[in-house]
Coordinates of C-alpha atoms and ligand atoms in Angstrom, one line a residue:
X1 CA -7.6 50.2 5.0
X2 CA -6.7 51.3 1.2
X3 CA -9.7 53.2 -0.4
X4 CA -10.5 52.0 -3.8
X5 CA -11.2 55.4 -6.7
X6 CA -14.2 54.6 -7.7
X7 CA -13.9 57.1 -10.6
X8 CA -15.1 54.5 -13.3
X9 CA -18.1 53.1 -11.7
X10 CA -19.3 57.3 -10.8
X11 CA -18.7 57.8 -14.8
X12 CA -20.6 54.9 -15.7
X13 CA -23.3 55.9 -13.5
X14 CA -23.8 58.7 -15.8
X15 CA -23.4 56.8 -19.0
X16 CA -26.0 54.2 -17.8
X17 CA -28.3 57.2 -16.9
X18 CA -27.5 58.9 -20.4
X19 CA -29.0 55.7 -22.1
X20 CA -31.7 55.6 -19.9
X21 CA -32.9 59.5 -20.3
X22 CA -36.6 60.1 -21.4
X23 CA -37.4 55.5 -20.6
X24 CA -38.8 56.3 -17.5
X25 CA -37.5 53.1 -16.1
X26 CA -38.5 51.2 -12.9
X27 CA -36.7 49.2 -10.7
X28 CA -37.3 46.9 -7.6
X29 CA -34.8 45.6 -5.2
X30 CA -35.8 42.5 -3.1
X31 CA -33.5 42.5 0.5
X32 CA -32.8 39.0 2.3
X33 CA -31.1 38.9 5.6
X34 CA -29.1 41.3 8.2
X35 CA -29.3 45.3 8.6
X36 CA -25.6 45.1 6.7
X37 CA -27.9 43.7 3.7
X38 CA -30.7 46.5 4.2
X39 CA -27.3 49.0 3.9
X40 CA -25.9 47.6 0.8
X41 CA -29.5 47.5 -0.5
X42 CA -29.6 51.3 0.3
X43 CA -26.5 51.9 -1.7
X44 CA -27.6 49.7 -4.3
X45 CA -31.0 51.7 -4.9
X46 CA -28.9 55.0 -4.6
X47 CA -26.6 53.8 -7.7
X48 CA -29.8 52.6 -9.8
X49 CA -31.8 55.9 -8.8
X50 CA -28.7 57.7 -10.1
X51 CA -29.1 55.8 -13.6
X52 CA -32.5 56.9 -14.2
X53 CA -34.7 54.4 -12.2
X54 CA -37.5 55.0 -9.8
X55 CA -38.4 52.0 -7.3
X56 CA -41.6 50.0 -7.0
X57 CA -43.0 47.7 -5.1
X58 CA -44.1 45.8 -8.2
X59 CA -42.4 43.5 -10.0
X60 CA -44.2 42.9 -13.1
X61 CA -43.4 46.7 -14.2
X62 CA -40.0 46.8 -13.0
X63 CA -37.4 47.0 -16.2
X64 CA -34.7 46.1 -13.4
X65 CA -35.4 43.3 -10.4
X66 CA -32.0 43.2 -7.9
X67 CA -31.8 40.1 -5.3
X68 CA -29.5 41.0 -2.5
X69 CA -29.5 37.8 -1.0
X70 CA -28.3 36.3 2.1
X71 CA -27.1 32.8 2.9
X72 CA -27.1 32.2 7.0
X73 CA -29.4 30.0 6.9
X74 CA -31.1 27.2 4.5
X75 CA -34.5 29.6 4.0
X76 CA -33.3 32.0 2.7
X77 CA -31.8 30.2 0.0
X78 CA -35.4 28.8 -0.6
X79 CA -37.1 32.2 -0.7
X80 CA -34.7 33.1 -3.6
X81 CA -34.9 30.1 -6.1
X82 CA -38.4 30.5 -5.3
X83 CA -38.7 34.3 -6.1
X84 CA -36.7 33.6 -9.3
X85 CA -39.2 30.8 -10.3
X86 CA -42.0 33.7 -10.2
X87 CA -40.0 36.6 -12.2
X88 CA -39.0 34.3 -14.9
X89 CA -41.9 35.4 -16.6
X90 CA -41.2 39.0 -16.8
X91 CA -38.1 37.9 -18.5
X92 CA -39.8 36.1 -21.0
X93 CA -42.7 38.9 -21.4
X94 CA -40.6 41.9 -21.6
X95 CA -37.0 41.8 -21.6
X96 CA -36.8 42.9 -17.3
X97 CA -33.3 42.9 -16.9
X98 CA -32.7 40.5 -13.4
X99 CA -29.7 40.6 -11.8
X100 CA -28.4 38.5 -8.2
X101 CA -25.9 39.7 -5.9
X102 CA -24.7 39.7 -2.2
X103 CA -23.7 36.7 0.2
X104 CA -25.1 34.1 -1.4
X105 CA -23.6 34.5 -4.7
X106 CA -20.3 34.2 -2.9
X107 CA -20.7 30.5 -2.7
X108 CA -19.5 28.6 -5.8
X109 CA -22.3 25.7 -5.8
X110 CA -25.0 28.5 -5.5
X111 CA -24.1 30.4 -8.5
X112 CA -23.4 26.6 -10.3
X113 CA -27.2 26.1 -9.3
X114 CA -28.3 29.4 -10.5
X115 CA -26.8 29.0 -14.3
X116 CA -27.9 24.8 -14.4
X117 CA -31.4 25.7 -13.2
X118 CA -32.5 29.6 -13.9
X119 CA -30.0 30.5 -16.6
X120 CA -32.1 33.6 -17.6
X121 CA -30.5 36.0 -14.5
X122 CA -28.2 38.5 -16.2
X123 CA -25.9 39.5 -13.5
X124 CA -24.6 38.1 -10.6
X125 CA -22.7 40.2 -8.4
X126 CA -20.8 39.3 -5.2
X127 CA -20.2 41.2 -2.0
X128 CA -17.0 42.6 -2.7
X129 CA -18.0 44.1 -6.3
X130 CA -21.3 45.7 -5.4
X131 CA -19.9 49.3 -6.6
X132 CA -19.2 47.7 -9.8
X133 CA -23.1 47.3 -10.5
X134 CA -22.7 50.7 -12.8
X135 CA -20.4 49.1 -14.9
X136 CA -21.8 45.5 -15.0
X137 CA -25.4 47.0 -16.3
X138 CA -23.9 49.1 -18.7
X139 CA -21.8 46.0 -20.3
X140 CA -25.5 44.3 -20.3
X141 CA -27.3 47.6 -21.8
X142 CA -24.1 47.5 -24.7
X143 CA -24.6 43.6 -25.2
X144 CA -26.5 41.7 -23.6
X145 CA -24.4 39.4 -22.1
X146 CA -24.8 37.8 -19.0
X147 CA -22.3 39.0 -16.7
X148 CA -20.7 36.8 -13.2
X149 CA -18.7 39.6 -11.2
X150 CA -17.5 37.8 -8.0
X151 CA -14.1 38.1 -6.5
X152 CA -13.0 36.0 -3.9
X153 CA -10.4 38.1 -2.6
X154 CA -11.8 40.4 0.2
X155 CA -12.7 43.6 -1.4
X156 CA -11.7 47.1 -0.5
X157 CA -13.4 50.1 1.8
X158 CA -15.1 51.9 -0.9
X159 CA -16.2 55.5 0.1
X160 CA -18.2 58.1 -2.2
X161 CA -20.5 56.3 -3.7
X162 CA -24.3 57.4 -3.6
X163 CA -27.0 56.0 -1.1
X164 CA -30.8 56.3 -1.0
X165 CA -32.1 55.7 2.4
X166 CA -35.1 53.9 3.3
X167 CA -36.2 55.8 6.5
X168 CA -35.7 59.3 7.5
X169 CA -35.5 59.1 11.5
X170 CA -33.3 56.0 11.5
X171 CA -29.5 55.1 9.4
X172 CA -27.5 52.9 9.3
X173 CA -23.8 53.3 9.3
X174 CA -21.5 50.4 8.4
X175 CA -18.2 50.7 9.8
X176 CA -16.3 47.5 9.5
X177 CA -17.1 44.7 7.1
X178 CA -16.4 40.9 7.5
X179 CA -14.9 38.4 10.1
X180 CA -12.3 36.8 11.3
X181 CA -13.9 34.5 14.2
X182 CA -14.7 31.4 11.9
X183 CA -17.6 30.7 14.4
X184 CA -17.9 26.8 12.9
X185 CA -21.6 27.0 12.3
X186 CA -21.3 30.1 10.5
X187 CA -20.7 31.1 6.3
X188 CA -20.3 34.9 6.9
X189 CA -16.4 34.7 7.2
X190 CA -16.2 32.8 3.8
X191 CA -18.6 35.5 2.3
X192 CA -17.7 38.9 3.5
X193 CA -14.0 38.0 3.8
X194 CA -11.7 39.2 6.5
X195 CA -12.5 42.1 8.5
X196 CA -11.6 45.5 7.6
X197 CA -12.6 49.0 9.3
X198 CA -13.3 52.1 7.4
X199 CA -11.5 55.0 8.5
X200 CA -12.8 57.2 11.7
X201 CA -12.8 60.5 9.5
X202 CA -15.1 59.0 6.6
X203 CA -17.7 57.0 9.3
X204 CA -17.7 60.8 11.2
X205 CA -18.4 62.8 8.6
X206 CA -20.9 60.6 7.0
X207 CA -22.7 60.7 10.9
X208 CA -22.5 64.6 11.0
X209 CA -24.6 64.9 7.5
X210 CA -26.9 62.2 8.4
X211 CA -27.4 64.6 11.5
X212 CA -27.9 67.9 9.0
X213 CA -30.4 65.9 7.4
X214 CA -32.3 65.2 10.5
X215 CA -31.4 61.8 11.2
X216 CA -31.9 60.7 15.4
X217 CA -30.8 57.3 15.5
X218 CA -27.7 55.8 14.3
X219 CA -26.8 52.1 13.9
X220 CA -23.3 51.0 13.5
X221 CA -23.0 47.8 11.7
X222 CA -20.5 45.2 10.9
X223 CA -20.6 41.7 11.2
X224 CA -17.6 41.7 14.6
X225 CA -18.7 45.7 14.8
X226 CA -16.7 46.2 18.6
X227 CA -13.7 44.6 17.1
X228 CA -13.8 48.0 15.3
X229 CA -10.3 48.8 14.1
X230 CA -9.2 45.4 16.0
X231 CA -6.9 44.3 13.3
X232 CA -5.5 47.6 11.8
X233 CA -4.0 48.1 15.9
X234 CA -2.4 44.3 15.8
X235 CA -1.1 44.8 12.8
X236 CA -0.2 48.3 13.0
X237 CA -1.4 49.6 10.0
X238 CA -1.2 53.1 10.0
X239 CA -4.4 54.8 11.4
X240 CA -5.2 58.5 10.2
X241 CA -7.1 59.1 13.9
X242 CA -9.7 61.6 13.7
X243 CA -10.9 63.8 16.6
X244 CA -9.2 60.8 18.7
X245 CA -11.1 58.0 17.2
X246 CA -8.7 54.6 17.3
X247 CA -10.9 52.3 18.5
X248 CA -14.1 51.2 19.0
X249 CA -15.1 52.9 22.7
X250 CA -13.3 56.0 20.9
X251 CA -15.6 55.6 18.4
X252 CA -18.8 55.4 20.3
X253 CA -17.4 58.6 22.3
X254 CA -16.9 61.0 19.1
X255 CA -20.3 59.9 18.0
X256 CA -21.6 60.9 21.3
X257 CA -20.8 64.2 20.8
X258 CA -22.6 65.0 17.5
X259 CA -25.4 67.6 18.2
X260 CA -28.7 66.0 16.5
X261 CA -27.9 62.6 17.4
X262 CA -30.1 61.6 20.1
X263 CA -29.8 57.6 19.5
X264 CA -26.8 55.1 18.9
X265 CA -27.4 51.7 18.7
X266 CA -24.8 49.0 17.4
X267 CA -24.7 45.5 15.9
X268 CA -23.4 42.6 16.2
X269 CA -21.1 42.9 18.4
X270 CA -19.1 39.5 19.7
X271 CA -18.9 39.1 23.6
X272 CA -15.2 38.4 23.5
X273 CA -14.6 42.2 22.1
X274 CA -16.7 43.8 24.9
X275 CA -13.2 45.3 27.0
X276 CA -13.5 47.4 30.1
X277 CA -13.0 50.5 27.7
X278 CA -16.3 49.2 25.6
X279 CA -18.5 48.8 28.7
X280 CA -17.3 51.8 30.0
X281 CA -18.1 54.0 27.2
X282 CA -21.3 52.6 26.9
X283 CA -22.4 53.5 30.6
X284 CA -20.8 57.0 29.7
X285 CA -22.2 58.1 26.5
X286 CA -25.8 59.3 27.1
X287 CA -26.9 58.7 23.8
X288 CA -25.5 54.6 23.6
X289 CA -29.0 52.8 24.1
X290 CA -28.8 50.4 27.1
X291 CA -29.9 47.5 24.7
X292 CA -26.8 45.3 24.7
X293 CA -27.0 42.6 22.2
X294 CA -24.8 39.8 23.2
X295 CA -25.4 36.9 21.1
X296 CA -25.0 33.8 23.3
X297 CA -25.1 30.9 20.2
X298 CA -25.7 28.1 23.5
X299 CA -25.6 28.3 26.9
X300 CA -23.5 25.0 27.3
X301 CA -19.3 25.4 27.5
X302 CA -18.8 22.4 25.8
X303 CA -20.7 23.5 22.6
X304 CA -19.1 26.8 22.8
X305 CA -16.3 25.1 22.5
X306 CA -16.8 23.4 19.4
X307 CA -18.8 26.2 17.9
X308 CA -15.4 28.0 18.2
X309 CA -16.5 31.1 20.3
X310 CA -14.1 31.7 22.7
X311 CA -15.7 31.8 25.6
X312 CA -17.5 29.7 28.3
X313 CA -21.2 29.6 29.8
X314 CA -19.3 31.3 32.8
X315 CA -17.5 34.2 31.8
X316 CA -20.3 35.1 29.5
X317 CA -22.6 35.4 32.9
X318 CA -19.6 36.7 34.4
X319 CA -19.7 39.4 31.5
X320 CA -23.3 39.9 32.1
X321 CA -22.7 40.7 35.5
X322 CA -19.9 43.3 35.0
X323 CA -22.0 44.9 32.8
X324 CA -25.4 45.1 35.0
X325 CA -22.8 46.3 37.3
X326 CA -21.4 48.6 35.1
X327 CA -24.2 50.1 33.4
X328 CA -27.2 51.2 35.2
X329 CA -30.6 50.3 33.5
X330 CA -28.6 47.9 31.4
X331 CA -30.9 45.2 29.2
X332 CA -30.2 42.4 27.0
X333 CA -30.4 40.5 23.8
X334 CA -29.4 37.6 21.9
X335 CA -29.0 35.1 19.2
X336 CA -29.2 31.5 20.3
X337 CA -28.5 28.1 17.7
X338 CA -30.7 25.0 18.8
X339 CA -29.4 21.6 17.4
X340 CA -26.4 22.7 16.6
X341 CA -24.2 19.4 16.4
X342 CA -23.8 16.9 19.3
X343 CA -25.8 19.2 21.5
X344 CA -27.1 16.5 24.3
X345 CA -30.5 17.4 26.4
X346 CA -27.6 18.2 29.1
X347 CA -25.9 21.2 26.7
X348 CA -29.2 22.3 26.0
X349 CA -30.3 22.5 29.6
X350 CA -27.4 25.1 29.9
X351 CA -29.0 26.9 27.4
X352 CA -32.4 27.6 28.9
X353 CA -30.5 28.2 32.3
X354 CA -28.4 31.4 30.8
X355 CA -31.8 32.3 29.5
X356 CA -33.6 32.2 32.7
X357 CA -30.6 33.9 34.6
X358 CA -30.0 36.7 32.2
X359 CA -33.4 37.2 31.4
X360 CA -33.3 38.8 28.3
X361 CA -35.2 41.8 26.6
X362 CA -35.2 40.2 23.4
X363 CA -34.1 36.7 21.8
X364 CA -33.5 36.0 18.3
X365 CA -33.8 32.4 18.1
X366 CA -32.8 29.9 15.1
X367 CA -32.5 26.2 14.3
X368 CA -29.1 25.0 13.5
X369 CA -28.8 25.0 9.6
X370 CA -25.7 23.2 7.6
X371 CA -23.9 25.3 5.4
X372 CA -21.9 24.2 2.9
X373 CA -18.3 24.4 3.6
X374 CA -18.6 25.5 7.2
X375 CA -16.6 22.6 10.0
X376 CA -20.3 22.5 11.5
X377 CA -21.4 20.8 8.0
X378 CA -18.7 17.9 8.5
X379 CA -19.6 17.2 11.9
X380 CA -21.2 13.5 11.9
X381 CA -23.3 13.9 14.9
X382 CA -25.9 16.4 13.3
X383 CA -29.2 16.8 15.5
X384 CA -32.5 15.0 14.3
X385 CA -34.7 17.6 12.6
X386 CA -37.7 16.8 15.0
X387 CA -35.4 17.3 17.6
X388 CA -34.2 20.3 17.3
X389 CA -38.1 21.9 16.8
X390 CA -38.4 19.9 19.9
X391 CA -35.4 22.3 21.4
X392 CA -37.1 25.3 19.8
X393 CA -40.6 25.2 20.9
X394 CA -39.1 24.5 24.3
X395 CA -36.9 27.8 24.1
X396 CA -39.6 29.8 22.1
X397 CA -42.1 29.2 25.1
X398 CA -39.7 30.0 28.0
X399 CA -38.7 33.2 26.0
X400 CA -42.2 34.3 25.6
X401 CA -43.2 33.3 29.3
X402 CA -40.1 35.7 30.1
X403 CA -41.3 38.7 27.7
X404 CA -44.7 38.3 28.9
X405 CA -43.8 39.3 32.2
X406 CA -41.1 42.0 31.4
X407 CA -44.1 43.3 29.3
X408 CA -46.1 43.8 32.7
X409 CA -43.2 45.3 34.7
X410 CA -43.2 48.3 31.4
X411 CA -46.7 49.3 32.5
X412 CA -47.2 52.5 34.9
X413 CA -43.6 52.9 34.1
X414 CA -42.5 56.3 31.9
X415 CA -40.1 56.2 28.8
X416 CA -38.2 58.0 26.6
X417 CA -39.3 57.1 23.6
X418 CA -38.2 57.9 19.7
X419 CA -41.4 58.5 17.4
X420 CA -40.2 56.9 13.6
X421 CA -43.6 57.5 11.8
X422 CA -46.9 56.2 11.8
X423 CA -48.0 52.8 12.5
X424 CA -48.2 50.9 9.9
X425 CA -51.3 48.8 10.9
X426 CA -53.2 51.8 11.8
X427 CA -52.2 55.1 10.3
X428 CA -54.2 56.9 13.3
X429 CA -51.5 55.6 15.6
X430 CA -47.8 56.9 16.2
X431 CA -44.9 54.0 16.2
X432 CA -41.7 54.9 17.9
X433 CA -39.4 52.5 20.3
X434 CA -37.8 52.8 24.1
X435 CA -34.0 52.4 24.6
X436 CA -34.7 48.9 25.1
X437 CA -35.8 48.7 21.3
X438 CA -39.6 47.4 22.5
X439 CA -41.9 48.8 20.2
X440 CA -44.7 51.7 21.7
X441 CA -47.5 53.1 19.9
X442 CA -49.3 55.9 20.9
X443 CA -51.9 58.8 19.9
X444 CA -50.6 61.9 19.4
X445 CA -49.5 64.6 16.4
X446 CA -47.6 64.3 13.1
X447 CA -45.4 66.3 14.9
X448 CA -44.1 64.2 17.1
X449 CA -42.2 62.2 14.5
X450 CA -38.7 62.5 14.7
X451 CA -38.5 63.5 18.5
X452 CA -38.0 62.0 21.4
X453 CA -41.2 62.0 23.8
X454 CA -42.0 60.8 27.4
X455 CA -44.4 58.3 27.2
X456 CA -46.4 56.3 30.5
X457 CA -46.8 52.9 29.8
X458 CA -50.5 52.1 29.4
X459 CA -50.8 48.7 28.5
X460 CA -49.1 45.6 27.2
X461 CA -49.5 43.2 24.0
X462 CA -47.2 40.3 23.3
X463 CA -45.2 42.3 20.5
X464 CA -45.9 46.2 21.5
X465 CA -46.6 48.3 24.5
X466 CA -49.3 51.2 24.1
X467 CA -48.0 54.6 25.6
X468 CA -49.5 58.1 26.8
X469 CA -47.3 61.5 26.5
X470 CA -47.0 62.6 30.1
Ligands
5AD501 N1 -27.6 28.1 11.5 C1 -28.5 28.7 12.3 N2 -28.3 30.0 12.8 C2 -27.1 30.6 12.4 N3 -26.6 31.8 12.6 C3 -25.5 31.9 12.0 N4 -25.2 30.8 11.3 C4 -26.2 30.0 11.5 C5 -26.5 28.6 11.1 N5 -25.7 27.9 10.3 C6 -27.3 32.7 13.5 C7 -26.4 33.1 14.7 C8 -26.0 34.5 14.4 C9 -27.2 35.0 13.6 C10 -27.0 36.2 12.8 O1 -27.6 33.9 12.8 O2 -27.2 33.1 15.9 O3 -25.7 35.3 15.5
SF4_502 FE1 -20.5 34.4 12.0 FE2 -19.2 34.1 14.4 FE3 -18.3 35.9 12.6 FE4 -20.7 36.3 13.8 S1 -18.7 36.2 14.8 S2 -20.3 36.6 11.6 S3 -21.4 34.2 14.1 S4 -18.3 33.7 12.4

């Protein structure tokens, strides 16, 4: 858990911004993928601001256009060579200085792709070097040379460096970075490298000002965020514990306690890291939302098994049921794979059966994608496109059915519920969500925004309930 100094990139922060005084510069930043992505956009856009840019949602007068991009799956890859294709212009007309970075860019035959067919980019910029974007742009600003800074080693925790948030009610706080699960369907290990925690003192004291500003709801991210601290304790790296934070229940216990906070959410968290002491803290800490998410992948042992995820359909129902029993009120979601290889109309039987038993508040479904370099990709018994849209339709409408009638069982009920802002499809209406994350909107005051209001459930619509302040 070494810190890096990040003395040289704050120093060329200023010397970027020096160069830039009196341009009036604009920037836009373009954000593919996971919350973690949204968080390293937000610290991304607090550098840039910091150099003497102001963000817009237009790209033909941005001076600066930043792809964070993300590479889980095959569209998103799409959605970026297809962006590029439409800022190439701006290059041409006036000089807009484009520059790619995050997972994506970690992968070699990407950034091969990316200098055969849109050699006009002029930095690329990897997941572990994103706090070197100071001193990248300024080596572009001195000569205009196109710069590749990519490391494959994992990088380090870097702390102190600026952020610009996008919401005011809501944050995100990462507190461990990468994986070490090698889920064989999945790139993220390969990308984000190994995991590593940030120390309790700097994620605490990052929460309590977020709380001084007025932020309710906390997120904790990281891509195995329970295993929090996980491999600092087996390899007994020396831990400087703070307020008796060692651990990931610790964790969600200290944050508990910090007056302002009213909401703490966490993701994604791998069943095989939820221990007693987890599940515990969870039913203890009044402000941990209710909302597990407990991504399932497939419902079928056997594909578990080759998907590498350490446990079977059993003990994750098994796990369900400690926690319903654990946790009063207790909900659900998920991420579920169809098609991944070899899955038989048996394996994905199992599937829809964990789904029916567990019934969950929300699923987050996706259709098995190869990824280069990933065991999954080698497997010769790859699933028939048409099947698995077969597999998804099938899932998507048993999902829905289940939703449809959870949505029923909302109404006449009351619930706690945060406001975050206006709606944004009709600014007469207030937007805010339950513990269970389902989205309510409401009529009421501006000044409701930012606090947590009983609502009765009035009625229900496929995506949002409506609610009534009681
Ligand atoms: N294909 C489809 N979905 C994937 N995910 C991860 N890798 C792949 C892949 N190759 C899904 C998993 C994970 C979520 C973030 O994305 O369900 O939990
Ligand atoms: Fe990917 Fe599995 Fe790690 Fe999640 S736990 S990031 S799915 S390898």
């Amino acid at each position: 858990m070494t810190k890096l100094e990040i003395k040289q990139e704050l120093e060329d922060i200023q010397k970027v911004a020096k160069i830039n005084e009196g341009k009036n510069l604009k920037y836009s930043i373009l954000t593919m993928g996971c919350q973690q992505n949204e968080n390293d956009s937000e610290k991304l856009s607090g550098i840039i601001e910091n150099m003497g840019y102001t963000k817009t949602e237009n790209l033909s007068e941005s001076d600066l256009i930043i792809f964070n991009t993300c590479c889980v799956r095959e569209n998103a890859e799409d959605r970026l060579f297809g962006k590029l294709g439409e800022v190439k212009k701006y290059k041409e007309e006036k000089g807009t200085i484009i520059a790619i970075g995050g997972c994506m860019m970690q992968e070699k035959h990407i950034v091969e792709k990316l200098k055969e067919s849109y050699p006009f980019f002029d930095i690329v910029f990897g997941t572990h070097t994103l706090h070197k974007f100071p001193t990248d742009l300024l080596k572009v600003l001195n000569n205009t040379k196109r710069i590749e800074d990519i490391l494959d080693i994992d990088g380090e925790i870097i702390e102190g460096l600026p952020i610009k948030r996008n919401d005011t009610i809501k944050a995100s706080v990462t507190i461990m970075n990468g994986c070490n699960n090698f889920c064989s369907y999945c790139i993220v290990p390969y990308v984000r490298g190994r995991e590593r925690s940030r120390q309790p003192k700097d994620i605490l004291e990052e929460i309590k000002g977020l709380a001084k500003e007025g932020y309710k709801e906390i997120t904790l991210l990281g891509q195995n965020v329970n295993s929090y601290l996980r491999v600092e304790r087996e390899k007994n790296i020396p831990l400087e514990e703070y307020e008796g934070v060692n651990s990931f229940s610790t964790l969600l216990r200290a944050i508990n306690k910090i007056e302002g906070i009213e909401r703490i959410r966490f993701i994604s968290p791998h069943p095989k890291d939820f221990t007693n002491d987890v599940i515990e803290a969870i039913r203890d800490c009044n402000k941990v939302c209710k909302l597990i998410h407990l991504p399932l992948q497939s419902g079928s042992s056997n594909i578990l098994k080759v998907m590498n995820r350490k446990y079977t359909k059993e003990q994750y129902l098994s796990l369900v049921e400690k926690m319903k029993a654990t946790i009063p009120n207790v909900t659900f979601s998920t991420d579920i794979i169809v098609g991944f290889p070899g899955e038989t109309e048996e394996d994905f039987a199992e599937t829809l059966d964990v789904v029916r038993k567990v019934n969950f508040e929300q699923v987050y479904m996706f259709i098995y994608s190869r990824r280069v370099g990933t065991p999954g990709d080698k497997m010769e018994n790859q699933i028939p496109e048409e099947v698995k849209h077969k597999r998804f339709n099938e899932l998507k409408e048993l999902v829905e059915g289940q939703i449809s009638v959870r949505n029923k069982q909302y109404v006449g009920s009351n619930q706690f519920v945060l406001i975050e802002g206006k709606s944004k499809t009709n600014s007469q209406m207030l937007t805010g969500r339950t513990d269970s994350n389902k989205v309510v909107v409401l009529e009421g005051p501006e000044d409701l925004i930012g606090k947590m209001v009983n609502l009765r459930i009035i009625s229900e619509h496929m995506w949002y309930l409506k609610g009534k302040v009681v």
